[in-house]
mmCIF file of C-alpha atoms and ligand atoms in Angstrom:
data_model
loop_
_atom_site.group_PDB
_atom_site.id
_atom_site.type_symbol
_atom_site.label_atom_id
_atom_site.label_comp_id
_atom_site.label_asym_id
_atom_site.label_seq_id
_atom_site.Cartn_x
_atom_site.Cartn_y
_atom_site.Cartn_z
ATOM 1 C CA MET A 1 -108.709 67.746 24.914
ATOM 2 C CA LYS A 2 -109.724 64.950 27.246
ATOM 3 C CA THR A 3 -110.930 61.551 26.101
ATOM 4 C CA ILE A 4 -113.206 59.521 28.305
ATOM 5 C CA LEU A 5 -114.210 55.897 27.982
ATOM 6 C CA VAL A 6 -117.891 55.497 28.827
ATOM 7 C CA THR A 7 -118.834 51.861 29.362
ATOM 8 C CA GLY A 8 -122.564 51.316 28.951
ATOM 9 C CA GLY A 9 -122.674 54.597 27.037
ATOM 10 C CA THR A 10 -125.599 53.645 24.810
ATOM 11 C CA GLY A 11 -127.744 52.885 27.887
ATOM 12 C CA TYR A 12 -130.211 55.193 29.567
ATOM 13 C CA ILE A 13 -127.990 57.154 31.961
ATOM 14 C CA GLY A 14 -124.853 56.683 29.857
ATOM 15 C CA SER A 15 -126.354 58.261 26.724
ATOM 16 C CA HIS A 16 -127.465 61.392 28.576
ATOM 17 C CA THR A 17 -124.032 61.681 30.169
ATOM 18 C CA VAL A 18 -122.298 61.240 26.797
ATOM 19 C CA VAL A 19 -124.287 64.193 25.391
ATOM 20 C CA GLN A 20 -123.185 66.390 28.284
ATOM 21 C CA LEU A 21 -119.553 65.271 27.940
ATOM 22 C CA LEU A 22 -119.504 65.989 24.196
ATOM 23 C CA ASN A 23 -121.155 69.370 24.789
ATOM 24 C CA ALA A 24 -118.417 70.114 27.317
ATOM 25 C CA GLY A 25 -115.791 69.541 24.602
ATOM 26 C CA ILE A 26 -114.693 66.118 25.831
ATOM 27 C CA ASN A 27 -114.039 63.245 23.408
ATOM 28 C CA VAL A 28 -115.999 60.113 24.166
ATOM 29 C CA VAL A 29 -115.368 56.452 23.428
ATOM 30 C CA ILE A 30 -118.396 54.272 24.150
ATOM 31 C CA LEU A 31 -117.978 50.584 24.925
ATOM 32 C CA ASP A 32 -121.291 48.728 25.029
ATOM 33 C CA ASN A 33 -122.360 45.197 24.155
ATOM 34 C CA LEU A 34 -125.927 46.407 23.434
ATOM 35 C CA CYS A 35 -127.417 43.777 25.737
ATOM 36 C CA ASN A 36 -129.832 46.402 27.045
ATOM 37 C CA SER A 37 -129.607 49.267 24.582
ATOM 38 C CA ASN A 38 -129.942 50.142 20.925
ATOM 39 C CA LYS A 39 -127.285 51.343 18.527
ATOM 40 C CA ALA A 40 -129.725 53.945 17.204
ATOM 41 C CA VAL A 41 -128.854 55.954 20.315
ATOM 42 C CA ILE A 42 -125.582 56.982 18.648
ATOM 43 C CA GLN A 43 -127.405 58.821 15.868
ATOM 44 C CA ARG A 44 -129.521 60.646 18.442
ATOM 45 C CA ILE A 45 -126.385 61.663 20.328
ATOM 46 C CA GLU A 46 -124.954 63.010 17.072
ATOM 47 C CA ASN A 47 -128.170 64.905 16.282
ATOM 48 C CA LEU A 48 -128.096 66.557 19.683
ATOM 49 C CA THR A 49 -124.415 67.482 19.794
ATOM 50 C CA ASN A 50 -123.208 67.678 16.174
ATOM 51 C CA LYS A 51 -120.363 65.504 17.395
ATOM 52 C CA SER A 52 -119.650 61.811 17.105
ATOM 53 C CA PRO A 53 -118.601 59.588 19.949
ATOM 54 C CA TYR A 54 -116.374 56.648 18.994
ATOM 55 C CA PHE A 55 -118.317 53.456 19.411
ATOM 56 C CA VAL A 56 -116.910 50.015 20.191
ATOM 57 C CA GLU A 57 -119.435 47.205 20.319
ATOM 58 C CA GLY A 58 -118.035 44.828 22.882
ATOM 59 C CA ASP A 59 -118.139 43.437 26.372
ATOM 60 C CA ILE A 60 -116.321 44.694 29.474
ATOM 61 C CA ARG A 61 -115.550 41.049 30.275
ATOM 62 C CA ASP A 62 -113.626 40.683 27.016
ATOM 63 C CA ARG A 63 -110.002 41.479 27.763
ATOM 64 C CA THR A 64 -108.990 41.467 24.092
ATOM 65 C CA THR A 65 -111.582 44.088 23.253
ATOM 66 C CA LEU A 66 -110.414 46.240 26.164
ATOM 67 C CA ARG A 67 -106.763 45.935 25.117
ATOM 68 C CA HIS A 68 -107.531 46.949 21.546
ATOM 69 C CA LEU A 69 -109.669 49.819 22.769
ATOM 70 C CA PHE A 70 -107.012 51.202 25.093
ATOM 71 C CA GLU A 71 -104.382 50.809 22.330
ATOM 72 C CA GLN A 72 -106.532 52.620 19.814
ATOM 73 C CA TYR A 73 -107.714 55.452 22.060
ATOM 74 C CA SER A 74 -105.680 57.252 24.645
ATOM 75 C CA CYS A 75 -108.187 57.607 27.489
ATOM 76 C CA ASP A 76 -107.838 59.963 30.448
ATOM 77 C CA ALA A 77 -110.661 58.521 32.527
ATOM 78 C CA VAL A 78 -113.421 55.927 32.584
ATOM 79 C CA ILE A 79 -117.069 56.364 33.517
ATOM 80 C CA HIS A 80 -118.287 52.858 34.200
ATOM 81 C CA PHE A 81 -122.041 52.479 33.638
ATOM 82 C CA ALA A 82 -122.039 49.015 32.043
ATOM 83 C CA GLY A 83 -123.975 46.591 34.188
ATOM 84 C CA LEU A 84 -127.163 44.630 34.595
ATOM 85 C CA LYS A 85 -129.760 46.234 36.844
ATOM 86 C CA ALA A 86 -132.912 44.127 37.171
ATOM 87 C CA VAL A 87 -133.365 43.240 40.843
ATOM 88 C CA GLY A 88 -135.735 40.296 40.205
ATOM 89 C CA GLU A 89 -133.489 38.780 37.539
ATOM 90 C CA SER A 90 -130.479 39.108 39.846
ATOM 91 C CA GLU A 91 -132.244 36.964 42.434
ATOM 92 C CA GLU A 92 -133.181 34.336 39.833
ATOM 93 C CA ASN A 93 -129.803 34.285 38.126
ATOM 94 C CA PRO A 94 -127.175 35.494 40.605
ATOM 95 C CA LEU A 95 -124.190 34.090 38.705
ATOM 96 C CA LYS A 96 -125.099 36.133 35.650
ATOM 97 C CA TYR A 97 -124.989 39.266 37.828
ATOM 98 C CA PHE A 98 -121.754 38.401 39.630
ATOM 99 C CA ASP A 99 -120.155 37.573 36.280
ATOM 100 C CA ASN A 100 -121.327 40.655 34.427
ATOM 101 C CA ASN A 101 -121.228 43.302 37.148
ATOM 102 C CA VAL A 102 -118.380 42.070 39.349
ATOM 103 C CA SER A 103 -116.064 40.004 37.097
ATOM 104 C CA GLY A 104 -116.658 42.447 34.247
ATOM 105 C CA SER A 105 -115.657 45.357 36.473
ATOM 106 C CA VAL A 106 -112.519 43.547 37.680
ATOM 107 C CA THR A 107 -111.440 42.878 34.087
ATOM 108 C CA LEU A 108 -112.009 46.530 33.216
ATOM 109 C CA PHE A 109 -109.994 47.737 36.242
ATOM 110 C CA GLU A 110 -107.138 45.329 35.458
ATOM 111 C CA GLU A 111 -106.923 46.643 31.919
ATOM 112 C CA MET A 112 -107.054 50.240 33.161
ATOM 113 C CA LEU A 113 -104.125 49.425 35.450
ATOM 114 C CA ARG A 114 -102.133 47.990 32.545
ATOM 115 C CA VAL A 115 -102.358 51.247 30.603
ATOM 116 C CA ASN A 116 -102.195 53.606 33.589
ATOM 117 C CA VAL A 117 -105.667 54.997 33.221
ATOM 118 C CA ASN A 118 -106.391 55.714 36.860
ATOM 119 C CA THR A 119 -109.418 57.983 37.005
ATOM 120 C CA LEU A 120 -112.738 56.232 37.408
ATOM 121 C CA ILE A 121 -116.357 57.072 38.103
ATOM 122 C CA PHE A 122 -118.483 54.102 39.103
ATOM 123 C CA SER A 123 -122.291 53.829 38.906
ATOM 124 C CA SER A 124 -123.314 52.607 42.299
ATOM 125 C CA SER A 125 -126.835 52.648 43.661
ATOM 126 C CA ALA A 126 -128.908 53.501 46.711
ATOM 127 C CA THR A 127 -129.647 49.788 46.748
ATOM 128 C CA VAL A 128 -126.298 49.275 48.575
ATOM 129 C CA TYR A 129 -127.963 50.614 51.732
ATOM 130 C CA GLY A 130 -130.499 47.773 51.793
ATOM 131 C CA ASN A 131 -132.966 48.254 54.607
ATOM 132 C CA PRO A 132 -131.005 50.257 57.184
ATOM 133 C CA GLY A 133 -133.922 51.227 59.446
ATOM 134 C CA VAL A 134 -133.814 54.944 58.579
ATOM 135 C CA VAL A 135 -135.462 56.622 55.560
ATOM 136 C CA CYS A 136 -132.973 59.409 54.831
ATOM 137 C CA TYR A 137 -129.704 57.890 53.650
ATOM 138 C CA SER A 138 -126.434 59.729 54.103
ATOM 139 C CA GLU A 139 -123.197 58.334 52.725
ATOM 140 C CA SER A 140 -122.360 56.944 56.190
ATOM 141 C CA THR A 141 -125.626 55.006 56.539
ATOM 142 C CA PRO A 142 -124.676 51.321 56.988
ATOM 143 C CA LEU A 143 -124.435 49.236 53.822
ATOM 144 C CA GLN A 144 -126.432 46.023 53.818
ATOM 145 C CA PRO A 145 -127.903 45.208 50.421
ATOM 146 C CA ILE A 146 -130.943 42.940 50.432
ATOM 147 C CA ASN A 147 -130.725 41.620 46.870
ATOM 148 C CA VAL A 148 -128.068 40.200 44.567
ATOM 149 C CA TYR A 149 -128.028 43.277 42.343
ATOM 150 C CA GLY A 150 -127.260 45.406 45.401
ATOM 151 C CA GLN A 151 -124.604 42.950 46.507
ATOM 152 C CA THR A 152 -122.843 43.288 43.156
ATOM 153 C CA LYS A 153 -122.769 47.074 43.534
ATOM 154 C CA LEU A 154 -121.383 46.839 47.071
ATOM 155 C CA MET A 155 -118.783 44.278 45.977
ATOM 156 C CA VAL A 156 -117.512 46.593 43.254
ATOM 157 C CA GLU A 157 -117.430 49.481 45.746
ATOM 158 C CA ASP A 158 -115.379 47.276 48.124
ATOM 159 C CA ILE A 159 -113.045 46.250 45.301
ATOM 160 C CA LEU A 160 -112.462 49.910 44.494
ATOM 161 C CA ARG A 161 -111.818 50.792 48.156
ATOM 162 C CA SER A 162 -109.157 48.051 48.222
ATOM 163 C CA LEU A 163 -107.735 49.115 44.867
ATOM 164 C CA LYS A 164 -107.381 52.669 46.127
ATOM 165 C CA LYS A 165 -105.455 51.439 49.195
ATOM 166 C CA SER A 166 -103.044 49.470 47.056
ATOM 167 C CA LYS A 167 -102.731 52.093 44.294
ATOM 168 C CA PRO A 168 -102.963 55.525 45.921
ATOM 169 C CA ASP A 169 -102.611 57.229 42.532
ATOM 170 C CA PHE A 170 -106.081 56.083 41.555
ATOM 171 C CA GLN A 171 -108.784 58.768 41.583
ATOM 172 C CA ILE A 172 -112.187 57.251 42.160
ATOM 173 C CA ALA A 173 -115.738 58.502 42.590
ATOM 174 C CA LEU A 174 -118.467 56.132 43.747
ATOM 175 C CA LEU A 175 -121.801 57.689 42.828
ATOM 176 C CA ARG A 176 -124.881 56.214 44.478
ATOM 177 C CA TYR A 177 -127.908 57.004 42.345
ATOM 178 C CA PHE A 178 -131.409 57.145 43.743
ATOM 179 C CA ASN A 179 -134.270 56.729 41.196
ATOM 180 C CA PRO A 180 -133.284 58.102 37.782
ATOM 181 C CA VAL A 181 -136.225 59.173 35.600
ATOM 182 C CA GLY A 182 -136.973 61.699 32.858
ATOM 183 C CA ALA A 183 -135.449 62.134 29.436
ATOM 184 C CA HIS A 184 -133.540 64.602 27.309
ATOM 185 C CA GLU A 185 -135.502 67.826 26.899
ATOM 186 C CA SER A 186 -135.473 67.422 23.098
ATOM 187 C CA GLY A 187 -137.616 64.297 23.296
ATOM 188 C CA GLN A 188 -134.949 62.486 21.246
ATOM 189 C CA MET A 189 -133.364 60.421 24.017
ATOM 190 C CA GLY A 190 -134.908 58.618 26.945
ATOM 191 C CA GLU A 191 -135.386 55.333 28.722
ATOM 192 C CA ASP A 192 -136.260 52.449 26.404
ATOM 193 C CA PRO A 193 -136.536 49.272 28.466
ATOM 194 C CA PHE A 194 -136.625 45.935 26.653
ATOM 195 C CA GLY A 195 -139.813 43.991 27.499
ATOM 196 C CA THR A 196 -142.081 44.889 30.392
ATOM 197 C CA PRO A 197 -140.680 47.783 32.398
ATOM 198 C CA ASN A 198 -139.737 46.993 36.001
ATOM 199 C CA ASN A 199 -139.746 50.620 37.039
ATOM 200 C CA LEU A 200 -142.557 53.021 37.731
ATOM 201 C CA MET A 201 -141.923 55.883 35.297
ATOM 202 C CA PRO A 202 -141.448 53.857 32.092
ATOM 203 C CA PHE A 203 -144.484 51.780 33.038
ATOM 204 C CA ILE A 204 -146.640 54.888 33.507
ATOM 205 C CA SER A 205 -145.362 56.275 30.165
ATOM 206 C CA GLN A 206 -146.354 53.085 28.376
ATOM 207 C CA VAL A 207 -149.818 53.203 29.944
ATOM 208 C CA ALA A 208 -150.154 56.836 28.840
ATOM 209 C CA ILE A 209 -149.202 56.001 25.234
ATOM 210 C CA GLY A 210 -151.582 53.014 25.215
ATOM 211 C CA THR A 211 -149.020 50.184 25.053
ATOM 212 C CA ARG A 212 -150.275 48.866 28.396
ATOM 213 C CA PRO A 213 -153.838 49.031 29.725
ATOM 214 C CA GLN A 214 -153.149 50.035 33.307
ATOM 215 C CA LEU A 215 -150.557 50.489 36.010
ATOM 216 C CA MET A 216 -150.357 48.149 38.960
ATOM 217 C CA VAL A 217 -149.720 50.144 42.130
ATOM 218 C CA TYR A 218 -147.754 47.895 44.449
ATOM 219 C CA GLY A 219 -149.430 48.440 47.794
ATOM 220 C CA ASN A 220 -151.305 51.326 49.423
ATOM 221 C CA ASN A 221 -150.946 50.285 53.037
ATOM 222 C CA TYR A 222 -147.443 51.553 53.651
ATOM 223 C CA PRO A 223 -146.926 53.925 56.591
ATOM 224 C CA THR A 224 -146.694 56.908 54.216
ATOM 225 C CA PRO A 225 -149.138 59.839 53.874
ATOM 226 C CA ASP A 226 -151.134 58.241 51.006
ATOM 227 C CA GLY A 227 -150.114 54.631 51.719
ATOM 228 C CA THR A 228 -148.006 54.186 48.542
ATOM 229 C CA GLY A 229 -144.214 53.909 48.358
ATOM 230 C CA LEU A 230 -142.053 57.041 48.519
ATOM 231 C CA ARG A 231 -138.911 57.379 46.396
ATOM 232 C CA ASP A 232 -136.327 60.006 45.574
ATOM 233 C CA TYR A 233 -136.753 60.417 41.801
ATOM 234 C CA ILE A 234 -133.935 62.308 40.131
ATOM 235 C CA HIS A 235 -133.969 63.722 36.598
ATOM 236 C CA VAL A 236 -131.465 61.897 34.391
ATOM 237 C CA GLU A 237 -130.074 65.250 33.194
ATOM 238 C CA ASP A 238 -129.289 66.239 36.788
ATOM 239 C CA LEU A 239 -127.750 62.825 37.321
ATOM 240 C CA ALA A 240 -125.589 63.172 34.200
ATOM 241 C CA ALA A 241 -124.460 66.599 35.414
ATOM 242 C CA GLY A 242 -123.393 64.941 38.685
ATOM 243 C CA HIS A 243 -120.868 62.874 36.706
ATOM 244 C CA LEU A 244 -119.307 65.951 35.162
ATOM 245 C CA ALA A 245 -119.141 67.550 38.613
ATOM 246 C CA ALA A 246 -117.413 64.434 39.977
ATOM 247 C CA LEU A 247 -114.972 64.436 37.077
ATOM 248 C CA ASN A 248 -114.096 68.077 37.727
ATOM 249 C CA HIS A 249 -113.684 67.431 41.424
ATOM 250 C CA LEU A 250 -111.322 64.459 41.182
ATOM 251 C CA GLY A 251 -107.631 65.263 41.346
ATOM 252 C CA PRO A 252 -104.523 64.423 43.358
ATOM 253 C CA ASP A 253 -105.945 66.173 46.439
ATOM 254 C CA ASN A 254 -109.470 64.812 46.065
ATOM 255 C CA SER A 255 -108.878 61.287 44.996
ATOM 256 C CA PHE A 256 -111.628 59.183 46.564
ATOM 257 C CA ILE A 257 -115.225 60.217 47.079
ATOM 258 C CA THR A 258 -118.494 58.447 47.725
ATOM 259 C CA VAL A 259 -121.531 60.568 46.975
ATOM 260 C CA ASN A 260 -125.305 60.165 46.948
ATOM 261 C CA LEU A 261 -126.979 61.602 43.869
ATOM 262 C CA GLY A 262 -130.600 62.313 44.740
ATOM 263 C CA THR A 263 -132.839 65.306 45.369
ATOM 264 C CA GLY A 264 -133.705 64.678 49.017
ATOM 265 C CA ARG A 265 -137.409 65.150 48.194
ATOM 266 C CA PRO A 266 -139.373 61.901 47.859
ATOM 267 C CA TYR A 267 -142.668 61.457 45.965
ATOM 268 C CA SER A 268 -145.305 58.777 46.351
ATOM 269 C CA VAL A 269 -146.552 56.561 43.531
ATOM 270 C CA LEU A 270 -149.869 58.449 43.523
ATOM 271 C CA GLU A 271 -148.066 61.801 43.355
ATOM 272 C CA VAL A 272 -146.050 60.607 40.352
ATOM 273 C CA ILE A 273 -149.245 59.440 38.636
ATOM 274 C CA LYS A 274 -150.873 62.818 39.266
ATOM 275 C CA SER A 275 -147.897 64.744 37.960
ATOM 276 C CA PHE A 276 -147.684 62.528 34.868
ATOM 277 C CA GLU A 277 -151.393 63.043 34.177
ATOM 278 C CA LYS A 278 -150.865 66.788 34.367
ATOM 279 C CA ALA A 279 -147.845 66.644 32.036
ATOM 280 C CA SER A 280 -149.482 64.384 29.459
ATOM 281 C CA GLY A 281 -153.136 65.350 29.652
ATOM 282 C CA LYS A 282 -153.856 61.594 29.810
ATOM 283 C CA THR A 283 -155.615 59.644 32.515
ATOM 284 C CA ILE A 284 -153.483 56.845 33.931
ATOM 285 C CA PRO A 285 -155.777 53.965 34.887
ATOM 286 C CA TYR A 286 -154.402 51.990 37.794
ATOM 287 C CA GLU A 287 -155.251 49.163 40.114
ATOM 288 C CA VAL A 288 -153.868 48.746 43.607
ATOM 289 C CA VAL A 289 -152.402 45.281 44.104
ATOM 290 C CA GLY A 290 -150.313 43.761 46.903
ATOM 291 C CA PRO A 291 -146.849 45.080 47.721
ATOM 292 C CA ARG A 292 -143.922 43.918 45.558
ATOM 293 C CA SER A 293 -141.534 41.616 47.374
ATOM 294 C CA GLY A 294 -138.419 43.405 48.601
ATOM 295 C CA ASP A 295 -139.883 46.936 48.275
ATOM 296 C CA LEU A 296 -139.387 49.430 51.090
ATOM 297 C CA ALA A 297 -142.034 51.950 52.141
ATOM 298 C CA GLU A 298 -139.824 54.980 51.863
ATOM 299 C CA TYR A 299 -136.290 56.182 51.335
ATOM 300 C CA TYR A 300 -134.521 59.205 49.966
ATOM 301 C CA ALA A 301 -131.081 60.754 49.768
ATOM 302 C CA ASP A 302 -129.453 63.167 52.100
ATOM 303 C CA PRO A 303 -127.968 65.150 49.188
ATOM 304 C CA SER A 304 -126.029 67.647 51.325
ATOM 305 C CA PHE A 305 -122.597 66.053 50.885
ATOM 306 C CA ALA A 306 -122.887 66.263 47.077
ATOM 307 C CA LYS A 307 -123.624 69.959 47.383
ATOM 308 C CA THR A 308 -120.757 70.614 49.766
ATOM 309 C CA VAL A 309 -118.107 68.543 48.055
ATOM 310 C CA LEU A 310 -119.096 68.699 44.369
ATOM 311 C CA GLY A 311 -121.040 71.951 44.335
ATOM 312 C CA TRP A 312 -123.762 69.900 42.645
ATOM 313 C CA GLU A 313 -127.446 69.728 43.426
ATOM 314 C CA ALA A 314 -130.466 68.502 41.506
ATOM 315 C CA LYS A 315 -132.390 71.320 39.871
ATOM 316 C CA LEU A 316 -135.311 69.674 38.074
ATOM 317 C CA GLY A 317 -138.499 68.725 39.898
ATOM 318 C CA ILE A 318 -141.129 66.047 39.420
ATOM 319 C CA ASP A 319 -143.224 68.038 36.912
ATOM 320 C CA ARG A 320 -140.240 68.443 34.621
ATOM 321 C CA MET A 321 -139.304 64.757 35.060
ATOM 322 C CA CYS A 322 -142.801 63.740 33.922
ATOM 323 C CA ALA A 323 -142.994 66.317 31.108
ATOM 324 C CA ASP A 324 -139.674 65.139 29.642
ATOM 325 C CA SER A 325 -140.554 61.438 30.042
ATOM 326 C CA TRP A 326 -143.828 62.053 28.255
ATOM 327 C CA ARG A 327 -142.252 64.049 25.407
ATOM 328 C CA TRP A 328 -139.800 61.206 24.802
ATOM 329 C CA GLN A 329 -142.555 58.558 24.904
ATOM 330 C CA LYS A 330 -144.917 60.562 22.678
ATOM 331 C CA ASN A 331 -142.231 61.212 20.037
ATOM 332 C CA ASN A 332 -140.965 57.620 20.189
ATOM 333 C CA PRO A 333 -143.950 55.367 20.976
ATOM 334 C CA LYS A 334 -141.820 52.287 20.293
ATOM 335 C CA GLY A 335 -138.601 53.637 21.753
ATOM 336 C CA TYR A 336 -135.524 53.632 19.495
ATOM 337 C CA LEU A 337 -136.974 51.122 17.002
HETATM 338 P P1 LIG B 1 -128.977 50.563 31.050
HETATM 339 O O1 LIG B 1 -129.271 49.119 31.043
HETATM 340 O O2 LIG B 1 -129.839 51.459 30.232
HETATM 341 O O3 LIG B 1 -127.461 50.840 30.651
HETATM 342 C C1 LIG B 1 -126.435 49.919 30.923
HETATM 343 C C2 LIG B 1 -125.682 49.675 29.624
HETATM 344 O O4 LIG B 1 -124.621 48.765 29.875
HETATM 345 C C3 LIG B 1 -126.558 49.059 28.528
HETATM 346 O O5 LIG B 1 -126.405 49.823 27.353
HETATM 347 C C4 LIG B 1 -125.999 47.647 28.351
HETATM 348 O O6 LIG B 1 -126.122 47.211 27.017
HETATM 349 C C5 LIG B 1 -124.571 47.831 28.799
HETATM 350 N N1 LIG B 1 -123.918 46.618 29.326
HETATM 351 C C6 LIG B 1 -124.373 45.789 30.295
HETATM 352 N N2 LIG B 1 -123.480 44.812 30.526
HETATM 353 C C7 LIG B 1 -122.420 45.045 29.696
HETATM 354 C C8 LIG B 1 -121.200 44.392 29.469
HETATM 355 N N3 LIG B 1 -120.876 43.266 30.124
HETATM 356 N N4 LIG B 1 -120.349 44.905 28.568
HETATM 357 C C9 LIG B 1 -120.658 46.022 27.886
HETATM 358 N N5 LIG B 1 -121.825 46.681 28.042
HETATM 359 C C10 LIG B 1 -122.690 46.192 28.945
HETATM 360 O O7 LIG B 1 -128.988 51.033 32.583
HETATM 361 P P2 LIG B 1 -128.905 52.493 33.205
HETATM 362 O O8 LIG B 1 -130.204 52.752 33.874
HETATM 363 O O9 LIG B 1 -128.384 53.453 32.225
HETATM 364 O O10 LIG B 1 -127.848 52.235 34.349
HETATM 365 C C11 LIG B 1 -126.482 52.509 34.200
HETATM 366 C C12 LIG B 1 -125.743 52.085 35.444
HETATM 367 O O11 LIG B 1 -126.304 52.743 36.573
HETATM 368 C C13 LIG B 1 -125.839 50.594 35.741
HETATM 369 O O12 LIG B 1 -124.605 50.152 36.245
HETATM 370 C C14 LIG B 1 -126.899 50.518 36.815
HETATM 371 O O13 LIG B 1 -126.720 49.403 37.647
HETATM 372 C C15 LIG B 1 -126.659 51.820 37.569
HETATM 373 N N6 LIG B 1 -127.855 52.298 38.275
HETATM 374 C C16 LIG B 1 -129.028 52.454 37.603
HETATM 375 C C17 LIG B 1 -130.172 52.840 38.281
HETATM 376 C C18 LIG B 1 -131.496 52.969 37.574
HETATM 377 O O14 LIG B 1 -132.536 52.888 38.230
HETATM 378 N N7 LIG B 1 -131.532 53.181 36.264
HETATM 379 C C19 LIG B 1 -130.116 53.135 39.657
HETATM 380 C C20 LIG B 1 -128.894 52.997 40.308
HETATM 381 C C21 LIG B 1 -127.761 52.584 39.601
HETATM 382 N N1 LIG B 2 -144.127 50.717 41.550
HETATM 383 C C1 LIG B 2 -145.462 50.461 41.313
HETATM 384 N N2 LIG B 2 -145.808 49.856 40.140
HETATM 385 C C2 LIG B 2 -144.899 49.524 39.179
HETATM 386 C C3 LIG B 2 -143.527 49.794 39.426
HETATM 387 C C4 LIG B 2 -143.174 50.386 40.629
HETATM 388 O O1 LIG B 2 -146.321 50.750 42.153
HETATM 389 O O2 LIG B 2 -145.278 48.959 38.137
HETATM 390 C C5 LIG B 2 -143.739 51.394 42.797
HETATM 391 C C6 LIG B 2 -142.776 50.588 43.661
HETATM 392 O O3 LIG B 2 -143.486 49.752 44.536
HETATM 393 C C7 LIG B 2 -142.012 51.718 44.380
HETATM 394 C C8 LIG B 2 -141.976 52.852 43.354
HETATM 395 O O4 LIG B 2 -143.041 52.568 42.449
HETATM 396 O O5 LIG B 2 -142.737 52.160 45.490
HETATM 397 C C9 LIG B 2 -140.673 52.915 42.573
HETATM 398 O O6 LIG B 2 -140.389 51.645 42.015
HETATM 399 P P1 LIG B 2 -139.240 51.444 40.909
HETATM 400 O O7 LIG B 2 -139.297 50.020 40.483
HETATM 401 O O8 LIG B 2 -139.358 52.488 39.869
HETATM 402 O O9 LIG B 2 -137.904 51.752 41.712
HETATM 403 P P2 LIG B 2 -137.288 51.046 43.009
HETATM 404 O O10 LIG B 2 -137.156 52.108 44.043
HETATM 405 O O11 LIG B 2 -138.007 49.839 43.374
HETATM 406 O O12 LIG B 2 -135.857 50.580 42.500
HETATM 407 C C10 LIG B 2 -134.993 51.423 41.750
HETATM 408 C C11 LIG B 2 -134.212 50.589 40.755
HETATM 409 C C12 LIG B 2 -133.255 49.678 41.460
HETATM 410 C C13 LIG B 2 -132.365 50.474 42.333
HETATM 411 C C14 LIG B 2 -133.152 51.331 43.264
HETATM 412 C C15 LIG B 2 -132.156 52.233 43.901
HETATM 413 O O13 LIG B 2 -135.082 49.798 39.975
HETATM 414 O O14 LIG B 2 -132.451 49.056 40.498
HETATM 415 O O15 LIG B 2 -134.120 52.105 42.565
HETATM 416 O O16 LIG B 2 -132.707 53.078 44.786
HETATM 417 F F1 LIG B 2 -131.598 49.646 43.051
#
């Protein structure tokens, strides 16, 4: 039976992936410092799977923790979710992001090398493309991130491309996520941001449950059909399944892949509001304000390579994304607290 180290495994995408790994009969060790997640997630994972992941509370930058972990558990692969992801904060505090996301990743890779764990899946992001002048991003679209968070993701990608050249035995998948939303169908696991949500779906959910009075729609003068921003939202369960597909694909003959994980079908802010209203039966009050700095009008994945190479494609549409987000929010009005 395989054992996989999941860094950031108590976080939003990590927790959903851990459930799928455990359900697939894979042992899981989670390493998370809980800087953006709650330990209560573990109990939910156990409820959903009747299995227990091993949990190590610690930091990917802490070499001693990593050494102990790799001594204690014999890991076959690493799925590396741990990272900070707030674009605005990355601009205000770049060193924090370079330290956590880049130095932390280097420390993790060095310790993997020491113990010959050479299979890795890395959480990259569509943000590595920056503002390339096209709206449909394929994996060969030029990479030019426009914020520090995106730079950290591209730097780690570059580090892994160099690592692969120097250590051909490494098997690496770089997965570029578009906009993950939704929650586990049970309503027991979902996104639980600390403080005010930066992202659209958790903000809408909190308006629907009454935690916040209204949504601010950032701009309605974009060159899009209804004037609001278009994004490629992808259900977190589809995204998690993409990791299992990547894990299955990697092997001596398929040892380095870079794949977009998106649906290829973008939705506008107003379309998401409408779908959420339908799913929840609630009205979402909103006010249109000016555009948010750094936002693009529109982008979405070309998901065809993922289908060809991994045999993976997203299955769940926007109505299901909203229904599952709402079920999670309704059952857990204060998140995991
Ligand atoms: P999240 O914040 O819910 O999960 C990240 C987890 O990593 C958290 O549990 C946090 O406590 C942990 N962590 C952070 N720094 C750590 C460190 N130094 N040591 C140990 N643990 C640490 O975020 P998420 O949405 O689940 O994202 C997971 C990954 O996917 C991140 O790398 C993120 O950058 C990437 N990503 C996310 C999105 C998105 O919109 N959610 C989009 C593209 C890429
Ligand atoms: N939006 C609003 N009001 C809000 C929040 C968002 O109108 O309160 C709009 C944005 O302007 C955008 C859309 O909703 O048009 C989606 O915004 P999100 O903040 O949910 O997502 P982004 O596309 O801006 O960014 C997300 C992640 C980044 C990641 C990027 C990758 O937050 O970390 O996707 O594609 F880099």
